[in-house]
Coordinates of C-alpha atoms and ligand atoms in Angstrom, one line a residue:
Chain A
M311 CA 58.2 118.6 110.3
G312 CA 58.3 122.6 110.8
G313 CA 57.5 122.3 114.5
G314 CA 60.3 124.7 115.2
N315 CA 58.2 127.6 114.0
N316 CA 55.8 126.9 117.0
V317 CA 56.2 129.2 119.9
I318 CA 55.0 126.6 122.7
E319 CA 55.0 122.8 121.8
L320 CA 54.5 119.9 124.4
E321 CA 55.2 116.5 123.0
G322 CA 54.0 113.2 125.3
V323 CA 54.2 115.6 128.2
A324 CA 53.0 114.2 131.6
Y325 CA 53.2 115.8 135.1
S326 CA 52.9 114.6 138.8
Y327 CA 53.1 116.9 141.7
G328 CA 54.4 113.8 143.3
G329 CA 51.3 111.3 143.5
A330 CA 49.4 110.2 140.4
E331 CA 50.0 111.8 137.0
L332 CA 47.7 114.7 136.2
F333 CA 47.5 114.0 132.4
A334 CA 49.9 111.9 130.3
Q335 CA 51.0 111.5 126.7
L336 CA 49.8 115.2 126.0
N337 CA 50.7 117.1 122.9
L338 CA 49.8 120.6 122.3
S339 CA 51.6 123.2 119.6
L340 CA 50.6 126.7 119.7
A341 CA 51.5 128.6 116.1
P342 CA 52.2 132.3 116.2
G343 CA 49.6 134.4 116.2
S344 CA 46.9 131.6 117.2
F345 CA 44.5 132.0 119.7
H346 CA 43.6 129.0 122.2
F347 CA 41.0 128.6 125.1
L348 CA 41.7 125.9 127.8
T349 CA 38.8 124.5 129.4
G350 CA 38.2 121.9 131.8
P351 CA 36.7 121.1 135.1
S352 CA 38.2 122.3 138.3
G353 CA 41.2 120.3 139.2
A354 CA 41.5 118.9 135.9
G355 CA 45.5 120.5 135.6
K356 CA 44.5 123.6 133.6
T357 CA 47.0 126.0 135.7
T358 CA 49.2 123.1 136.1
L359 CA 49.5 123.0 132.0
L360 CA 49.7 126.5 132.0
K361 CA 53.1 126.3 134.2
L362 CA 54.3 124.1 132.2
C363 CA 54.1 126.4 129.1
Y364 CA 56.1 129.1 130.8
G365 CA 58.5 127.1 132.3
E366 CA 57.5 127.4 136.0
L367 CA 57.1 123.7 136.0
L368 CA 59.0 121.0 134.0
A369 CA 57.1 118.3 132.8
T370 CA 57.9 115.1 134.7
S371 CA 58.0 113.2 131.0
G372 CA 57.7 114.2 127.5
Q373 CA 59.3 117.2 126.0
V374 CA 58.3 121.1 126.5
R375 CA 59.8 123.2 123.6
L376 CA 59.3 127.3 124.3
F377 CA 60.5 129.2 121.0
G378 CA 62.2 126.0 119.8
E379 CA 64.3 125.6 123.1
D380 CA 64.0 122.5 125.5
A381 CA 62.6 124.0 128.6
A382 CA 64.3 121.4 130.7
A383 CA 67.6 122.5 129.2
L384 CA 67.3 125.9 129.8
P385 CA 69.7 127.8 132.1
R386 CA 68.3 129.7 134.8
D387 CA 69.0 133.1 133.3
G388 CA 67.2 131.6 129.8
V389 CA 64.1 131.0 132.1
A390 CA 64.1 134.6 132.6
M391 CA 64.4 135.6 129.1
I392 CA 61.6 133.3 128.3
R393 CA 59.5 135.1 130.6
R394 CA 60.1 138.7 129.0
R395 CA 58.8 136.9 125.7
I396 CA 55.7 135.2 127.6
G397 CA 53.2 137.5 129.5
V398 CA 51.3 135.8 132.3
V399 CA 48.5 136.4 134.1
H400 CA 48.4 134.1 137.2
Q401 CA 45.2 132.9 138.9
D402 CA 46.4 134.1 142.2
C403 CA 47.5 137.5 141.0
Q404 CA 50.9 138.2 142.8
F405 CA 52.2 141.5 143.1
L406 CA 54.9 143.5 145.2
D407 CA 52.3 144.6 148.1
H408 CA 54.7 147.7 149.0
L409 CA 54.5 149.5 145.4
P410 CA 51.8 151.4 143.7
L411 CA 49.9 149.7 141.0
S412 CA 51.7 152.0 138.2
E413 CA 55.2 150.5 139.4
N414 CA 53.8 146.9 139.4
V415 CA 52.3 147.0 136.0
A416 CA 55.6 148.5 134.7
L417 CA 57.5 146.1 136.7
P418 CA 58.6 144.1 133.8
L419 CA 59.9 146.5 131.8
K420 CA 62.0 148.0 134.6
V421 CA 63.4 144.4 135.1
A422 CA 64.3 144.1 131.5
G423 CA 66.3 147.3 131.7
R424 CA 63.5 149.0 129.4
E425 CA 62.2 151.7 131.7
D426 CA 62.3 154.2 129.1
E427 CA 59.7 152.6 127.3
T428 CA 57.3 153.0 130.5
D429 CA 55.7 156.3 130.2
G430 CA 53.5 156.1 127.1
N431 CA 52.7 152.4 127.3
L432 CA 51.6 152.4 131.1
D433 CA 48.9 155.3 130.9
D434 CA 47.4 153.6 127.7
L435 CA 47.3 150.4 129.1
L436 CA 45.9 151.5 132.8
G437 CA 43.3 153.3 130.8
W438 CA 42.6 150.1 128.6
V439 CA 42.0 148.1 132.2
G440 CA 40.1 151.0 133.6
L441 CA 42.4 151.7 135.9
K442 CA 43.8 155.0 135.9
A443 CA 42.3 156.4 139.1
Q444 CA 44.0 153.5 140.7
A445 CA 47.6 153.8 139.6
N446 CA 49.0 155.1 143.0
Q447 CA 47.2 153.1 145.0
T448 CA 48.9 149.6 146.4
P449 CA 47.5 146.1 145.5
P450 CA 46.2 145.3 148.8
Q451 CA 43.8 148.5 148.5
L452 CA 42.3 146.9 145.1
S453 CA 39.5 144.6 144.8
G454 CA 40.2 141.1 143.2
G455 CA 38.6 142.0 139.7
E456 CA 40.9 145.8 139.7
R457 CA 44.2 143.1 140.7
Q458 CA 43.2 140.7 137.7
R459 CA 42.8 143.8 135.3
A460 CA 46.3 144.9 137.0
A461 CA 47.7 141.5 136.3
L462 CA 46.6 141.8 132.4
A463 CA 48.1 144.9 132.3
R464 CA 51.7 144.0 133.5
A465 CA 51.4 140.8 131.4
V466 CA 51.1 142.5 128.1
I467 CA 53.1 146.0 128.7
M468 CA 56.3 144.4 127.6
S469 CA 54.5 143.5 124.4
P470 CA 55.6 139.5 124.6
D471 CA 55.0 137.2 122.1
V472 CA 52.9 135.2 124.2
I473 CA 50.1 136.0 126.4
I474 CA 49.1 133.3 128.8
A475 CA 46.4 133.8 131.1
D476 CA 44.8 131.6 133.9
E477 CA 41.1 132.7 134.8
P478 CA 41.6 136.3 133.9
T479 CA 37.9 137.5 133.8
G480 CA 37.3 135.2 137.1
N481 CA 36.7 137.8 139.4
V482 CA 35.4 140.7 136.9
D483 CA 32.0 141.6 135.8
W484 CA 30.4 141.0 132.4
E485 CA 31.1 144.2 131.0
M486 CA 34.7 144.4 132.0
S487 CA 35.4 140.6 131.0
Q488 CA 34.1 142.0 127.5
R489 CA 37.3 144.7 127.7
L490 CA 39.8 142.4 128.8
L491 CA 38.6 140.3 126.0
T492 CA 39.2 143.1 123.6
L493 CA 42.1 143.8 124.8
L494 CA 43.3 140.0 124.3
V495 CA 41.7 140.2 120.7
E496 CA 43.4 143.3 119.8
L497 CA 47.0 142.1 120.9
N498 CA 45.9 138.6 119.1
K499 CA 45.5 140.3 116.1
M500 CA 48.9 142.4 116.0
G501 CA 50.4 139.1 115.9
K502 CA 50.4 137.7 119.6
T503 CA 49.9 134.2 120.5
V504 CA 47.1 134.2 123.2
L505 CA 46.5 131.1 125.4
I506 CA 43.7 131.5 128.1
A507 CA 42.3 129.1 130.6
T508 CA 38.6 129.8 131.6
H509 CA 35.6 127.9 132.2
D510 CA 33.2 130.9 131.4
L511 CA 31.6 129.4 128.3
N512 CA 30.1 132.6 127.3
L513 CA 33.6 134.2 127.0
I514 CA 34.8 131.8 125.0
R515 CA 31.5 132.3 122.7
T516 CA 31.7 135.9 122.4
A517 CA 35.2 135.6 121.5
K518 CA 34.4 133.4 118.9
N519 CA 32.6 136.0 117.0
H520 CA 35.7 138.2 117.0
V521 CA 38.5 135.9 116.6
S522 CA 39.0 132.3 115.2
A523 CA 40.1 131.0 118.5
R524 CA 40.6 127.0 119.0
V525 CA 39.1 125.4 122.2
L526 CA 40.7 122.6 123.9
R527 CA 39.3 120.8 126.8
L528 CA 41.4 119.0 129.7
K529 CA 39.7 116.1 131.1
D530 CA 40.2 112.7 132.2
R531 CA 44.2 113.3 132.0
K532 CA 43.6 114.0 128.2
L533 CA 43.5 117.2 126.0
Q534 CA 40.9 117.4 122.9
L535 CA 39.7 119.6 121.1
A536 CA 36.5 120.9 121.9
G537 CA 34.1 122.5 119.3
A538 CA 30.2 121.5 118.4
E539 CA 29.1 121.6 121.7
L540 CA 29.9 125.6 122.2
Chain B
M365 CA 82.2 133.5 143.0
R366 CA 83.9 135.7 140.7
F367 CA 84.6 139.2 141.3
D368 CA 83.2 141.5 138.6
P369 CA 84.6 144.8 138.4
R370 CA 81.6 146.1 136.3
Q371 CA 79.2 144.4 138.9
L372 CA 80.8 146.8 141.8
L373 CA 80.2 149.5 139.5
D374 CA 77.0 148.7 138.3
L375 CA 76.0 148.2 142.0
I376 CA 77.2 151.8 142.6
I377 CA 75.7 153.6 139.9
G378 CA 73.4 151.4 138.0
D379 CA 69.5 151.3 138.3
P380 CA 69.0 152.9 141.6
Q381 CA 65.5 151.6 141.7
A382 CA 66.3 148.5 141.7
D383 CA 66.0 148.0 145.5
R384 CA 62.5 149.6 145.4
A385 CA 61.4 146.2 144.6
V386 CA 62.5 144.8 148.0
P387 CA 60.3 146.4 150.7
P388 CA 62.1 147.9 153.4
T389 CA 62.3 145.9 156.6
G390 CA 62.8 148.1 159.5
F391 CA 64.2 145.3 162.1
T392 CA 66.9 143.4 159.8
A393 CA 68.1 147.2 158.6
R394 CA 68.3 148.7 162.1
L395 CA 69.9 145.3 163.1
T396 CA 72.7 145.6 160.2
V397 CA 73.4 149.2 160.9
F398 CA 73.9 148.8 164.4
T399 CA 76.0 145.6 164.0
A400 CA 78.1 147.4 161.4
A401 CA 78.5 150.3 164.0
A402 CA 79.2 148.1 166.7
M403 CA 81.9 146.1 164.7
A404 CA 83.5 149.1 163.3
F405 CA 83.8 150.9 166.8
L406 CA 85.3 147.6 168.1
A407 CA 87.7 147.6 164.9
V408 CA 88.8 151.2 165.4
F409 CA 89.9 150.5 168.9
A410 CA 91.7 147.2 167.9
M411 CA 93.5 149.4 165.2
A412 CA 94.6 152.2 168.1
L413 CA 95.9 148.8 170.4
S414 CA 97.8 147.5 167.7
M415 CA 99.4 150.8 166.9
A416 CA 100.1 151.9 170.0
T417 CA 101.6 148.9 171.1
G418 CA 103.5 148.6 167.7
R419 CA 104.8 152.1 168.6
L420 CA 105.8 151.1 172.3
A421 CA 107.6 147.9 170.8
D422 CA 109.7 149.9 168.2
R423 CA 110.7 152.6 170.8
W424 CA 111.8 149.9 173.4
S425 CA 113.7 148.0 170.9
E426 CA 115.2 151.1 169.5
E427 CA 115.6 153.1 172.8
L428 CA 116.8 150.0 175.1
A429 CA 118.7 148.4 172.7
R430 CA 121.2 151.4 172.4
T431 CA 121.6 151.6 176.2
S432 CA 122.7 149.6 179.1
T433 CA 123.7 150.3 182.9
L434 CA 126.8 149.8 184.8
R435 CA 126.1 149.4 188.9
I436 CA 129.3 150.0 190.9
S437 CA 128.7 149.1 194.8
A438 CA 131.7 149.9 196.8
P439 CA 132.6 151.0 199.8
A440 CA 132.2 155.0 200.1
D441 CA 135.6 155.7 199.7
Q442 CA 136.3 153.6 196.9
V443 CA 133.4 154.7 194.6
A444 CA 135.1 157.4 193.1
A445 CA 138.0 155.3 192.0
Q446 CA 136.4 152.3 191.3
T447 CA 133.9 154.4 188.9
R448 CA 136.8 156.2 187.2
A449 CA 138.3 152.9 186.5
A450 CA 135.3 151.2 184.9
I451 CA 134.9 154.4 182.8
A452 CA 138.3 153.7 181.4
V453 CA 137.4 150.2 180.8
L454 CA 134.4 151.2 178.9
E455 CA 136.3 153.7 176.9
T456 CA 138.4 151.0 175.8
T457 CA 135.8 148.5 174.7
P458 CA 134.8 148.1 171.2
G459 CA 131.1 148.7 170.7
V460 CA 130.7 151.3 173.5
A461 CA 130.4 154.8 172.1
A462 CA 130.1 156.8 175.2
A463 CA 130.0 155.9 178.9
R464 CA 129.2 158.3 181.8
A465 CA 128.7 158.7 185.5
L466 CA 125.4 159.9 186.5
T467 CA 125.3 163.0 188.6
P468 CA 123.8 162.6 192.0
D469 CA 121.1 164.9 190.5
E470 CA 120.1 162.2 187.8
Q471 CA 120.3 159.4 190.5
R472 CA 118.0 161.1 193.0
S473 CA 115.5 161.9 190.1
L474 CA 115.6 158.2 189.2
L475 CA 114.6 157.5 193.1
E476 CA 112.3 160.3 193.4
P477 CA 109.1 158.3 192.0
W478 CA 109.8 156.2 195.1
F479 CA 111.3 158.0 197.8
G480 CA 109.8 161.3 197.2
P481 CA 112.0 164.5 196.7
G482 CA 114.6 165.8 199.0
L483 CA 116.1 162.5 199.6
P484 CA 119.8 162.7 201.3
I485 CA 121.1 160.5 198.3
E486 CA 125.1 161.2 199.8
A487 CA 124.4 160.0 203.1
L488 CA 122.8 156.7 201.5
P489 CA 124.9 153.6 200.2
I490 CA 123.4 153.8 196.7
P491 CA 125.5 152.4 193.9
Q492 CA 126.8 154.8 191.4
L493 CA 125.4 154.0 188.0
V494 CA 127.3 154.6 185.0
E495 CA 125.3 154.9 181.6
I496 CA 126.4 153.3 178.5
I497 CA 125.5 154.1 175.2
E498 CA 126.4 151.7 172.6
D499 CA 127.2 152.6 168.6
G500 CA 125.6 150.4 165.9
A501 CA 127.1 147.0 166.4
G502 CA 126.8 147.0 170.4
Y503 CA 129.5 145.6 172.4
D504 CA 130.2 141.8 173.7
A505 CA 128.7 141.8 176.7
T506 CA 130.5 138.5 178.0
G507 CA 134.0 139.7 177.1
L508 CA 133.2 143.0 179.1
R509 CA 131.9 141.4 182.1
A510 CA 134.9 139.4 182.3
R511 CA 137.1 142.6 182.4
L512 CA 135.0 144.4 184.3
Q513 CA 135.5 141.5 187.2
A514 CA 139.1 141.5 187.0
E515 CA 139.3 145.4 187.0
V516 CA 136.5 146.8 188.9
P517 CA 135.2 144.2 191.7
G518 CA 132.2 146.6 192.6
A519 CA 130.9 146.8 188.8
V520 CA 127.4 145.1 187.9
L521 CA 126.6 145.1 184.0
D522 CA 123.4 145.0 183.3
D523 CA 122.6 144.9 179.4
H524 CA 118.6 145.0 179.9
T525 CA 118.2 142.2 178.1
R526 CA 116.6 140.4 180.5
W527 CA 113.3 142.5 181.0
R528 CA 113.8 144.1 177.8
E529 CA 113.2 140.8 175.7
P530 CA 109.9 139.7 177.0
L531 CA 108.5 143.1 177.2
I532 CA 109.3 143.6 173.5
S533 CA 107.9 140.2 172.4
A534 CA 104.5 140.9 174.7
A535 CA 104.1 144.0 172.9
G536 CA 104.8 142.5 169.3
R537 CA 102.4 139.8 170.5
L538 CA 99.7 142.3 171.6
R539 CA 100.0 143.9 168.3
S540 CA 99.4 140.5 166.4
L541 CA 96.2 140.0 168.7
G542 CA 94.8 143.7 167.8
W543 CA 94.9 142.9 163.8
F544 CA 93.8 139.2 164.7
A545 CA 90.9 140.9 166.6
I546 CA 90.2 143.0 163.1
L547 CA 90.1 140.0 161.3
L548 CA 87.8 138.3 163.9
I549 CA 85.4 141.3 163.6
G550 CA 85.5 141.1 160.0
A551 CA 84.4 137.6 159.7
A552 CA 81.9 138.2 162.7
T553 CA 80.5 141.1 160.2
A554 CA 80.6 138.8 157.6
A555 CA 78.4 136.1 159.3
M556 CA 76.1 138.5 161.0
I557 CA 75.4 140.0 157.6
T558 CA 74.8 136.9 155.8
L559 CA 72.5 135.8 158.2
A560 CA 70.6 139.0 158.2
A561 CA 70.7 138.6 154.2
Q562 CA 69.1 135.2 154.6
S563 CA 66.3 136.2 156.9
A564 CA 65.5 139.2 154.7
L565 CA 65.5 137.0 151.5
A566 CA 63.2 134.4 153.5
A567 CA 60.8 137.3 154.5
N568 CA 60.5 138.3 151.0
A569 CA 60.1 135.0 149.2
Q570 CA 56.8 136.5 147.9
V571 CA 58.8 139.2 146.2
I572 CA 61.3 137.0 144.6
R573 CA 58.4 134.9 143.3
V574 CA 56.9 137.9 141.5
M575 CA 60.2 139.1 140.5
R576 CA 60.7 135.8 138.6
L577 CA 57.4 135.8 137.2
V578 CA 58.0 138.9 135.4
G579 CA 61.5 137.9 134.0
A580 CA 63.8 139.3 136.5
E581 CA 67.2 137.4 136.7
D582 CA 68.9 136.3 139.5
T583 CA 71.6 139.0 139.9
Y584 CA 68.8 141.5 139.4
I585 CA 67.1 140.0 142.5
A586 CA 70.0 139.8 144.7
R587 CA 71.1 143.3 143.4
A588 CA 68.3 144.7 145.4
F589 CA 69.4 143.0 148.5
V590 CA 73.1 143.5 147.8
R591 CA 72.4 147.3 147.5
R592 CA 70.5 147.5 150.6
F593 CA 73.1 145.5 153.0
T594 CA 75.9 147.3 151.2
S595 CA 75.0 150.7 151.9
R596 CA 73.3 149.7 155.5
A597 CA 76.9 148.3 156.3
F598 CA 78.6 151.4 155.2
L599 CA 76.4 153.9 156.7
G600 CA 76.4 151.7 160.2
A601 CA 80.3 151.5 159.8
L602 CA 80.9 155.1 159.1
G603 CA 78.9 155.8 162.2
G604 CA 80.6 153.4 164.4
T605 CA 84.2 154.7 162.9
V606 CA 83.5 158.2 163.9
I607 CA 82.4 157.4 167.3
G608 CA 85.4 155.2 167.7
M609 CA 87.8 158.1 166.2
I610 CA 86.2 160.3 168.5
A611 CA 86.5 158.2 171.7
V612 CA 90.0 157.5 170.5
A613 CA 91.0 161.3 169.9
V614 CA 89.5 162.2 173.4
L615 CA 91.3 159.7 175.7
P616 CA 93.7 161.1 177.8
N617 CA 97.3 162.4 176.2
G618 CA 99.8 161.2 178.4
D619 CA 103.0 161.9 176.5
D620 CA 105.0 163.0 179.5
V621 CA 104.2 160.0 181.5
G622 CA 104.8 157.9 178.5
G623 CA 102.8 155.1 179.9
F624 CA 101.2 152.7 177.3
L625 CA 97.4 153.6 178.1
T626 CA 97.6 156.9 177.7
D627 CA 99.6 156.5 174.3
L628 CA 96.5 154.5 173.0
G629 CA 95.8 156.7 169.8
F630 CA 96.6 157.1 166.1
R631 CA 99.3 159.2 165.2
G632 CA 100.2 161.4 162.1
L633 CA 99.1 159.2 159.1
G634 CA 97.7 156.4 161.5
W635 CA 94.4 158.5 161.2
F636 CA 94.4 157.3 157.6
W637 CA 93.7 153.4 158.8
P638 CA 90.0 153.9 161.0
L639 CA 89.0 155.7 157.7
C640 CA 89.4 152.3 155.8
V641 CA 86.8 150.4 158.2
P642 CA 83.6 151.8 156.3
P643 CA 84.7 151.2 152.7
L644 CA 86.0 147.6 154.0
A645 CA 82.5 146.6 156.0
A646 CA 80.9 147.7 152.5
I647 CA 82.8 145.5 150.6
V648 CA 82.3 142.5 153.1
A649 CA 78.6 143.4 153.0
Y650 CA 78.5 143.3 149.3
F651 CA 80.4 139.7 148.9
A652 CA 78.4 138.1 152.1
T653 CA 74.8 139.3 150.9
R654 CA 75.7 138.3 147.5
A655 CA 76.9 134.7 148.2
A656 CA 73.6 134.3 150.5
A657 CA 71.1 135.8 147.9
L658 CA 72.8 134.0 144.7
R659 CA 72.8 130.8 147.1
T660 CA 69.4 131.2 148.5
L661 CA 68.1 132.2 144.8
K662 CA 69.2 128.8 143.4
E663 CA 67.7 127.0 146.4
Q664 CA 64.4 128.6 146.2
S665 CA 64.1 127.6 142.2
Ligands
LIG324 N1 51.7 122.4 144.2 C1 50.7 121.5 144.2 N2 51.2 120.6 144.9 C2 50.3 119.5 144.9 N3 49.5 119.4 144.2 C3 48.9 120.6 143.5 C4 49.8 121.4 143.4 N4 49.1 122.2 142.8 C5 47.9 121.5 142.2 N5 47.9 120.4 142.7 C6 46.7 119.4 142.3 O1 46.7 119.3 140.8 C7 45.4 119.1 140.4 C8 45.3 120.0 139.4 O2 45.7 121.6 139.8 P1 45.7 122.9 138.6 O3 46.3 122.7 137.7 O4 45.4 124.1 139.7 O5 43.9 122.6 138.2 P2 42.7 123.4 137.6 O6 43.7 124.8 137.2 O7 42.0 122.9 136.2 O8 41.4 124.1 138.6 C9 44.4 119.5 141.6 O9 44.2 118.3 142.0 C10 45.6 120.5 142.5 O10 45.1 119.8 144.0
LIG325 MG1 43.6 126.8 137.9

């Protein structure tokens, strides 16, 4: 069926935090190099669905395949390896609060033993997200928007195959959200697969001018292709 | 848990930046250093005790095994004759290397600690003592007693076994107690470091989450904690050991008195043993922290 080519694949997936299922019989395939938005009302399960896509949560039924491997069958270090191929921007951007921003952004490289790649990348990236001046500040000293930009920089510093971002523009102004979008679009043009959860419809409209993005809508326990109404 | 020497090497030289990921926690750090120091100090004393009692037991069993005493109590005019007769018997006894009557001066110096100097020993009805030095195999005490009874009625043979054996076994037991104490100190250190590591891991749950998020493997996360605790335990133990060794070295030295308490110290190569304490503490901390970290990380996932 050729599904093995998809970087992320969900097949008949359901998830519940113990109570009722948030969604069920959900299918999703992200082809390499594709650009997807995930929208839906608050509480629909967007964050949960993204967590399934990078192996933080395991589906309660159905199968999640990451780079062709069954997420439920991955050994512990296998999960770590998957994380290095998927850059994630968490909704509640989490950092090591005692380390300066620059070290936080470079952490994925350090953890992977690729610190030597830090030098050039870090400066460019901090420039892109407009945080050069804040490089030596610690995360608690930053504003919410600055933290989101930093989280995005950290997610892409490894040049991962897939970038998953949960409301990456939630706290930044319109101009900065355009900049972040441009960064994601550029990465997508380099072949990276991008999946962004957002309820910012303006952002989606702008993106569609630059990239052929598909918009998925999570609502009433189902995932549907949205389009016309945007 | 398997021990991989490469991991230990990696721990010592690999990625010295890894532990920066874990924020310094002043309290557990000081607690670990202090406990390691206190435990090392105690371990040094337990070692000194073990070695001193070991030396004592060896000396007693060696020196005392070679000698025994014959006591001759007889009316004053018969003492000299009986002494000669006893020595004659002893000289023909197999296993006796030499036998010699103590001079009045020697007898006086034996009593001096009790009666003070200038004791008019000739005027007192003090028994004559004969020192017997055994050769390698020793003599048959029962046979010798029988012969003495027949030929020297005033002689009583004291082969020292009566009071020597319990002393030697007590010294031996004290030595094993010392080593047992060292084992206990090691186990208590491991337990303490496990608790401190667990509390550090719990306090850093957020750090661990972030490290996981960016793709850190369990061993990488564990290493940050392991390095911390290993180096703290080593430094603390080093301090405790140095203080302990100084304390042992400045104990009053009383070779002339020869008592046990004044002999508590290290001799020659014995000084090497306390130096093993800091590396041992580091090894204990390494395994205790590693086990605690890997277990906690597995539970948290
Ligand atoms: N850790 C959790 N335990 C229990 N319920 C949760 C947990 N996380 C989220 N939920 C619930 O699951 C639902 C979906 O949450 P989420 O995936 O964050 O939605 P969205 O990102 O679309 O707003 C919400 O009702 C939320 O309360
Ligand atoms: Mg959400």
